[in-house]
Amino acid sequence: MIIPPLPTPFDSKGYLDSEAFRALAQAVEPHVDGLLFYGSNGEGVHLSKDERRAGLAAQSPTKPVWVGLMEETLAQAQVALEEAAALGARSLVTPPRYYESQLGTEGFLNYYRTLAETGKGEIWLYHVPQNTKVQLPLPVIAELSKHPGITGIKDSSGDLARMAFYASQKLSLELYTGSAPNFLGALALGAKGGIMAVANLAPKPYKMLLSAWQAGKIAEAQALQNRLEPFGRGLAAGGVVLLKQALRHLGLPGGYPRPPYGAESPAWASFKPILEEFRAEGWTVA
């Protein structure tokens, strides 16, 4: 499966644009296998509780859905979990981070187990240390994988050694990567697909790569990975600012990042020709 972490559109003054959010989801969904709301590229950490609720209320997805939970306490996370469950979504959960050094192994385990035992949908672990600055310990992941309510993990670290650990331990988790530059390597180590920012713009070639890998066409998959390398690395370097700028360029309602983050990325000049090349290939969503 190829799944985009959908951006959350804000208007030029920084207000949530729920109608644009709905329109963006409807424009992208036909091209992909599911949607993630409020992931790292969804700026979930920038939303108030009321905005989170309003954004989800605007949605009517027909494909599988994930909702990001990036909270600091169980009380906060349980509210967000209820909202995700109301949409029929799996919850993609980062570990608490501000006081992470005081959590310890038992703290991590308690946080995720408590959420899983609410019965409010499936819990997925979300490892994204480049944003959270937290390394979700491998022994913790192995232990949590035994819980029947914890069913998947998205690892965005790009660390193939971690992927190799998951494969060697035969964890009972659906494994997805968030790293487009290492997509093929992750597939070789057991990932079932990608939940990647690139899927907002050009999911087609990544679906082609996944199909080639699944069909045993290794050379074809490798050639595609090589072709996609500058695109994946360029977007990763520019982050959500570049992603939203690229969506606007394609005529899609990506909106703007919430202030103080700027509307334009310094990486745009180098990324735009790659995006235009992909559009000429018929690979972009618009």
mmCIF file with all atom_site columns, N, CA and C in Angstrom, residues 160-197:
data_model
loop_
_atom_site.group_PDB
_atom_site.id
_atom_site.type_symbol
_atom_site.label_atom_id
_atom_site.label_alt_id
_atom_site.label_comp_id
_atom_site.label_asym_id
_atom_site.label_entity_id
_atom_site.label_seq_id
_atom_site.pdbx_PDB_ins_code
_atom_site.Cartn_x
_atom_site.Cartn_y
_atom_site.Cartn_z
_atom_site.occupancy
_atom_site.B_iso_or_equiv
_atom_site.pdbx_formal_charge
_atom_site.auth_seq_id
_atom_site.auth_comp_id
_atom_site.auth_asym_id
_atom_site.auth_atom_id
_atom_site.pdbx_PDB_model_num
ATOM 1   N N  . LEU A 1 160 ? 17.932 1.430   7.995  1.00 0.00 ? 160 LEU A N  1
ATOM 2   C CA . LEU A 1 160 ? 17.659 0.073   7.542  1.00 0.00 ? 160 LEU A CA 1
ATOM 3   C C  . LEU A 1 160 ? 18.101 -0.978  8.560  1.00 0.00 ? 160 LEU A C  1
ATOM 4   N N  . ALA A 1 161 ? 19.000 -0.604  9.469  1.00 0.00 ? 161 ALA A N  1
ATOM 5   C CA . ALA A 1 161 ? 19.371 -1.541  10.536 1.00 0.00 ? 161 ALA A CA 1
ATOM 6   C C  . ALA A 1 161 ? 18.171 -1.821  11.438 1.00 0.00 ? 161 ALA A C  1
ATOM 7   N N  . ARG A 1 162 ? 17.357 -0.796  11.690 1.00 0.00 ? 162 ARG A N  1
ATOM 8   C CA . ARG A 1 162 ? 16.126 -1.010  12.464 1.00 0.00 ? 162 ARG A CA 1
ATOM 9   C C  . ARG A 1 162 ? 15.167 -1.916  11.701 1.00 0.00 ? 162 ARG A C  1
ATOM 10  N N  . MET A 1 163 ? 15.058 -1.687  10.423 1.00 0.00 ? 163 MET A N  1
ATOM 11  C CA . MET A 1 163 ? 14.203 -2.549  9.605  1.00 0.00 ? 163 MET A CA 1
ATOM 12  C C  . MET A 1 163 ? 14.691 -3.996  9.673  1.00 0.00 ? 163 MET A C  1
ATOM 13  N N  . ALA A 1 164 ? 15.996 -4.166  9.652  1.00 0.00 ? 164 ALA A N  1
ATOM 14  C CA . ALA A 1 164 ? 16.555 -5.519  9.746  1.00 0.00 ? 164 ALA A CA 1
ATOM 15  C C  . ALA A 1 164 ? 16.219 -6.150  11.098 1.00 0.00 ? 164 ALA A C  1
ATOM 16  N N  . PHE A 1 165 ? 16.222 -5.342  12.149 1.00 0.00 ? 165 PHE A N  1
ATOM 17  C CA . PHE A 1 165 ? 15.829 -5.856  13.470 1.00 0.00 ? 165 PHE A CA 1
ATOM 18  C C  . PHE A 1 165 ? 14.392 -6.341  13.444 1.00 0.00 ? 165 PHE A C  1
ATOM 19  N N  . TYR A 1 166 ? 13.483 -5.541  12.897 1.00 0.00 ? 166 TYR A N  1
ATOM 20  C CA . TYR A 1 166 ? 12.083 -5.956  12.845 1.00 0.00 ? 166 TYR A CA 1
ATOM 21  C C  . TYR A 1 166 ? 11.953 -7.288  12.100 1.00 0.00 ? 166 TYR A C  1
ATOM 22  N N  . ALA A 1 167 ? 12.669 -7.382  10.972 1.00 0.00 ? 167 ALA A N  1
ATOM 23  C CA . ALA A 1 167 ? 12.595 -8.615  10.183 1.00 0.00 ? 167 ALA A CA 1
ATOM 24  C C  . ALA A 1 167 ? 13.153 -9.807  10.952 1.00 0.00 ? 167 ALA A C  1
ATOM 25  N N  . SER A 1 168 ? 14.276 -9.612  11.644 1.00 0.00 ? 168 SER A N  1
ATOM 26  C CA . SER A 1 168 ? 14.920 -10.732 12.345 1.00 0.00 ? 168 SER A CA 1
ATOM 27  C C  . SER A 1 168 ? 14.085 -11.223 13.512 1.00 0.00 ? 168 SER A C  1
ATOM 28  N N  . GLN A 1 169 ? 13.326 -10.319 14.129 1.00 0.00 ? 169 GLN A N  1
ATOM 29  C CA . GLN A 1 169 ? 12.509 -10.686 15.288 1.00 0.00 ? 169 GLN A CA 1
ATOM 30  C C  . GLN A 1 169 ? 11.146 -11.245 14.900 1.00 0.00 ? 169 GLN A C  1
ATOM 31  N N  . LYS A 1 170 ? 10.834 -11.164 13.597 1.00 0.00 ? 170 LYS A N  1
ATOM 32  C CA . LYS A 1 170 ? 9.537  -11.657 13.104 1.00 0.00 ? 170 LYS A CA 1
ATOM 33  C C  . LYS A 1 170 ? 8.383  -11.085 13.932 1.00 0.00 ? 170 LYS A C  1
ATOM 34  N N  . LEU A 1 171 ? 8.394  -9.783  14.106 1.00 0.00 ? 171 LEU A N  1
ATOM 35  C CA . LEU A 1 171 ? 7.384  -9.118  14.910 1.00 0.00 ? 171 LEU A CA 1
ATOM 36  C C  . LEU A 1 171 ? 6.011  -9.227  14.259 1.00 0.00 ? 171 LEU A C  1
ATOM 37  N N  . SER A 1 172 ? 5.003  -9.387  15.063 1.00 0.00 ? 172 SER A N  1
ATOM 38  C CA . SER A 1 172 ? 3.635  -9.492  14.536 1.00 0.00 ? 172 SER A CA 1
ATOM 39  C C  . SER A 1 172 ? 3.052  -8.093  14.364 1.00 0.00 ? 172 SER A C  1
ATOM 40  N N  . LEU A 1 173 ? 3.727  -7.296  13.543 1.00 0.00 ? 173 LEU A N  1
ATOM 41  C CA . LEU A 1 173 ? 3.308  -5.935  13.241 1.00 0.00 ? 173 LEU A CA 1
ATOM 42  C C  . LEU A 1 173 ? 3.339  -5.726  11.732 1.00 0.00 ? 173 LEU A C  1
ATOM 43  N N  . GLU A 1 174 ? 2.353  -5.017  11.200 1.00 0.00 ? 174 GLU A N  1
ATOM 44  C CA . GLU A 1 174 ? 2.454  -4.564  9.821  1.00 0.00 ? 174 GLU A CA 1
ATOM 45  C C  . GLU A 1 174 ? 3.505  -3.460  9.786  1.00 0.00 ? 174 GLU A C  1
ATOM 46  N N  . LEU A 1 175 ? 4.469  -3.617  8.902  1.00 0.00 ? 175 LEU A N  1
ATOM 47  C CA . LEU A 1 175 ? 5.596  -2.689  8.850  1.00 0.00 ? 175 LEU A CA 1
ATOM 48  C C  . LEU A 1 175 ? 5.501  -1.797  7.618  1.00 0.00 ? 175 LEU A C  1
ATOM 49  N N  . TYR A 1 176 ? 5.544  -0.491  7.864  1.00 0.00 ? 176 TYR A N  1
ATOM 50  C CA . TYR A 1 176 ? 5.555  0.494   6.788  1.00 0.00 ? 176 TYR A CA 1
ATOM 51  C C  . TYR A 1 176 ? 6.711  1.456   7.009  1.00 0.00 ? 176 TYR A C  1
ATOM 52  N N  . THR A 1 177 ? 7.285  1.914   5.914  1.00 0.00 ? 177 THR A N  1
ATOM 53  C CA . THR A 1 177 ? 8.353  2.898   5.995  1.00 0.00 ? 177 THR A CA 1
ATOM 54  C C  . THR A 1 177 ? 7.809  4.281   5.669  1.00 0.00 ? 177 THR A C  1
ATOM 55  N N  . GLY A 1 178 ? 8.422  5.292   6.262  1.00 0.00 ? 178 GLY A N  1
ATOM 56  C CA . GLY A 1 178 ? 8.109  6.673   5.913  1.00 0.00 ? 178 GLY A CA 1
ATOM 57  C C  . GLY A 1 178 ? 9.222  7.320   5.128  1.00 0.00 ? 178 GLY A C  1
ATOM 58  N N  . SER A 1 179 ? 10.220 6.535   4.733  1.00 0.00 ? 179 SER A N  1
ATOM 59  C CA . SER A 1 179 ? 11.420 7.065   4.080  1.00 0.00 ? 179 SER A CA 1
ATOM 60  C C  . SER A 1 179 ? 11.435 6.701   2.600  1.00 0.00 ? 179 SER A C  1
ATOM 61  N N  . ALA A 1 180 ? 11.103 7.652   1.736  1.00 0.00 ? 180 ALA A N  1
ATOM 62  C CA . ALA A 1 180 ? 11.107 7.399   0.300  1.00 0.00 ? 180 ALA A CA 1
ATOM 63  C C  . ALA A 1 180 ? 12.496 7.056   -0.250 1.00 0.00 ? 180 ALA A C  1
ATOM 64  N N  . PRO A 1 181 ? 13.573 7.727   0.215  1.00 0.00 ? 181 PRO A N  1
ATOM 65  C CA . PRO A 1 181 ? 14.888 7.380   -0.334 1.00 0.00 ? 181 PRO A CA 1
ATOM 66  C C  . PRO A 1 181 ? 15.307 5.938   -0.058 1.00 0.00 ? 181 PRO A C  1
ATOM 67  N N  . ASN A 1 182 ? 14.758 5.333   0.992  1.00 0.00 ? 182 ASN A N  1
ATOM 68  C CA . ASN A 1 182 ? 15.106 3.948   1.331  1.00 0.00 ? 182 ASN A CA 1
ATOM 69  C C  . ASN A 1 182 ? 13.944 2.983   1.113  1.00 0.00 ? 182 ASN A C  1
ATOM 70  N N  . PHE A 1 183 ? 13.016 3.357   0.238  1.00 0.00 ? 183 PHE A N  1
ATOM 71  C CA . PHE A 1 183 ? 11.795 2.570   0.073  1.00 0.00 ? 183 PHE A CA 1
ATOM 72  C C  . PHE A 1 183 ? 12.088 1.132   -0.340 1.00 0.00 ? 183 PHE A C  1
ATOM 73  N N  . LEU A 1 184 ? 12.912 0.949   -1.361 1.00 0.00 ? 184 LEU A N  1
ATOM 74  C CA . LEU A 1 184 ? 13.187 -0.405  -1.831 1.00 0.00 ? 184 LEU A CA 1
ATOM 75  C C  . LEU A 1 184 ? 13.923 -1.216  -0.770 1.00 0.00 ? 184 LEU A C  1
ATOM 76  N N  . GLY A 1 185 ? 14.861 -0.609  -0.064 1.00 0.00 ? 185 GLY A N  1
ATOM 77  C CA . GLY A 1 185 ? 15.558 -1.318  0.999  1.00 0.00 ? 185 GLY A CA 1
ATOM 78  C C  . GLY A 1 185 ? 14.605 -1.772  2.078  1.00 0.00 ? 185 GLY A C  1
ATOM 79  N N  . ALA A 1 186 ? 13.628 -0.917  2.418  1.00 0.00 ? 186 ALA A N  1
ATOM 80  C CA . ALA A 1 186 ? 12.637 -1.290  3.422  1.00 0.00 ? 186 ALA A CA 1
ATOM 81  C C  . ALA A 1 186 ? 11.765 -2.448  2.948  1.00 0.00 ? 186 ALA A C  1
ATOM 82  N N  . LEU A 1 187 ? 11.397 -2.438  1.666  1.00 0.00 ? 187 LEU A N  1
ATOM 83  C CA . LEU A 1 187 ? 10.615 -3.547  1.123  1.00 0.00 ? 187 LEU A CA 1
ATOM 84  C C  . LEU A 1 187 ? 11.408 -4.856  1.210  1.00 0.00 ? 187 LEU A C  1
ATOM 85  N N  . ALA A 1 188 ? 12.701 -4.775  0.922  1.00 0.00 ? 188 ALA A N  1
ATOM 86  C CA . ALA A 1 188 ? 13.541 -5.975  0.978  1.00 0.00 ? 188 ALA A CA 1
ATOM 87  C C  . ALA A 1 188 ? 13.640 -6.527  2.396  1.00 0.00 ? 188 ALA A C  1
ATOM 88  N N  . LEU A 1 189 ? 13.384 -5.671  3.385  1.00 0.00 ? 189 LEU A N  1
ATOM 89  C CA . LEU A 1 189 ? 13.467 -6.090  4.784  1.00 0.00 ? 189 LEU A CA 1
ATOM 90  C C  . LEU A 1 189 ? 12.088 -6.303  5.414  1.00 0.00 ? 189 LEU A C  1
ATOM 91  N N  . GLY A 1 190 ? 11.075 -6.417  4.563  1.00 0.00 ? 190 GLY A N  1
ATOM 92  C CA . GLY A 1 190 ? 9.775  -6.842  5.059  1.00 0.00 ? 190 GLY A CA 1
ATOM 93  C C  . GLY A 1 190 ? 8.686  -5.802  5.120  1.00 0.00 ? 190 GLY A C  1
ATOM 94  N N  . ALA A 1 191 ? 8.973  -4.551  4.744  1.00 0.00 ? 191 ALA A N  1
ATOM 95  C CA . ALA A 1 191 ? 7.914  -3.542  4.748  1.00 0.00 ? 191 ALA A CA 1
ATOM 96  C C  . ALA A 1 191 ? 6.846  -3.901  3.720  1.00 0.00 ? 191 ALA A C  1
ATOM 97  N N  . LYS A 1 192 ? 5.590  -3.622  4.083  1.00 0.00 ? 192 LYS A N  1
ATOM 98  C CA . LYS A 1 192 ? 4.480  -3.920  3.177  1.00 0.00 ? 192 LYS A CA 1
ATOM 99  C C  . LYS A 1 192 ? 4.180  -2.753  2.247  1.00 0.00 ? 192 LYS A C  1
ATOM 100 N N  . GLY A 1 193 ? 4.729  -1.585  2.557  1.00 0.00 ? 193 GLY A N  1
ATOM 101 C CA . GLY A 1 193 ? 4.472  -0.417  1.734  1.00 0.00 ? 193 GLY A CA 1
ATOM 102 C C  . GLY A 1 193 ? 5.048  0.819   2.383  1.00 0.00 ? 193 GLY A C  1
ATOM 103 N N  . GLY A 1 194 ? 4.580  1.987   1.928  1.00 0.00 ? 194 GLY A N  1
ATOM 104 C CA . GLY A 1 194 ? 5.109  3.238   2.441  1.00 0.00 ? 194 GLY A CA 1
ATOM 105 C C  . GLY A 1 194 ? 4.014  4.226   2.792  1.00 0.00 ? 194 GLY A C  1
ATOM 106 N N  . ILE A 1 195 ? 4.197  4.905   3.919  1.00 0.00 ? 195 ILE A N  1
ATOM 107 C CA . ILE A 1 195 ? 3.368  6.052   4.293  1.00 0.00 ? 195 ILE A CA 1
ATOM 108 C C  . ILE A 1 195 ? 4.295  7.249   4.169  1.00 0.00 ? 195 ILE A C  1
ATOM 109 N N  . MET A 1 196 ? 4.321  7.866   2.992  1.00 0.00 ? 196 MET A N  1
ATOM 110 C CA . MET A 1 196 ? 5.406  8.769   2.620  1.00 0.00 ? 196 MET A CA 1
ATOM 111 C C  . MET A 1 196 ? 4.869  10.060  2.027  1.00 0.00 ? 196 MET A C  1
ATOM 112 N N  . ALA A 1 197 ? 5.558  11.161  2.326  1.00 0.00 ? 197 ALA A N  1
ATOM 113 C CA . ALA A 1 197 ? 5.137  12.473  1.831  1.00 0.00 ? 197 ALA A CA 1
ATOM 114 C C  . ALA A 1 197 ? 5.048  12.506  0.311  1.00 0.00 ? 197 ALA A C  1
#
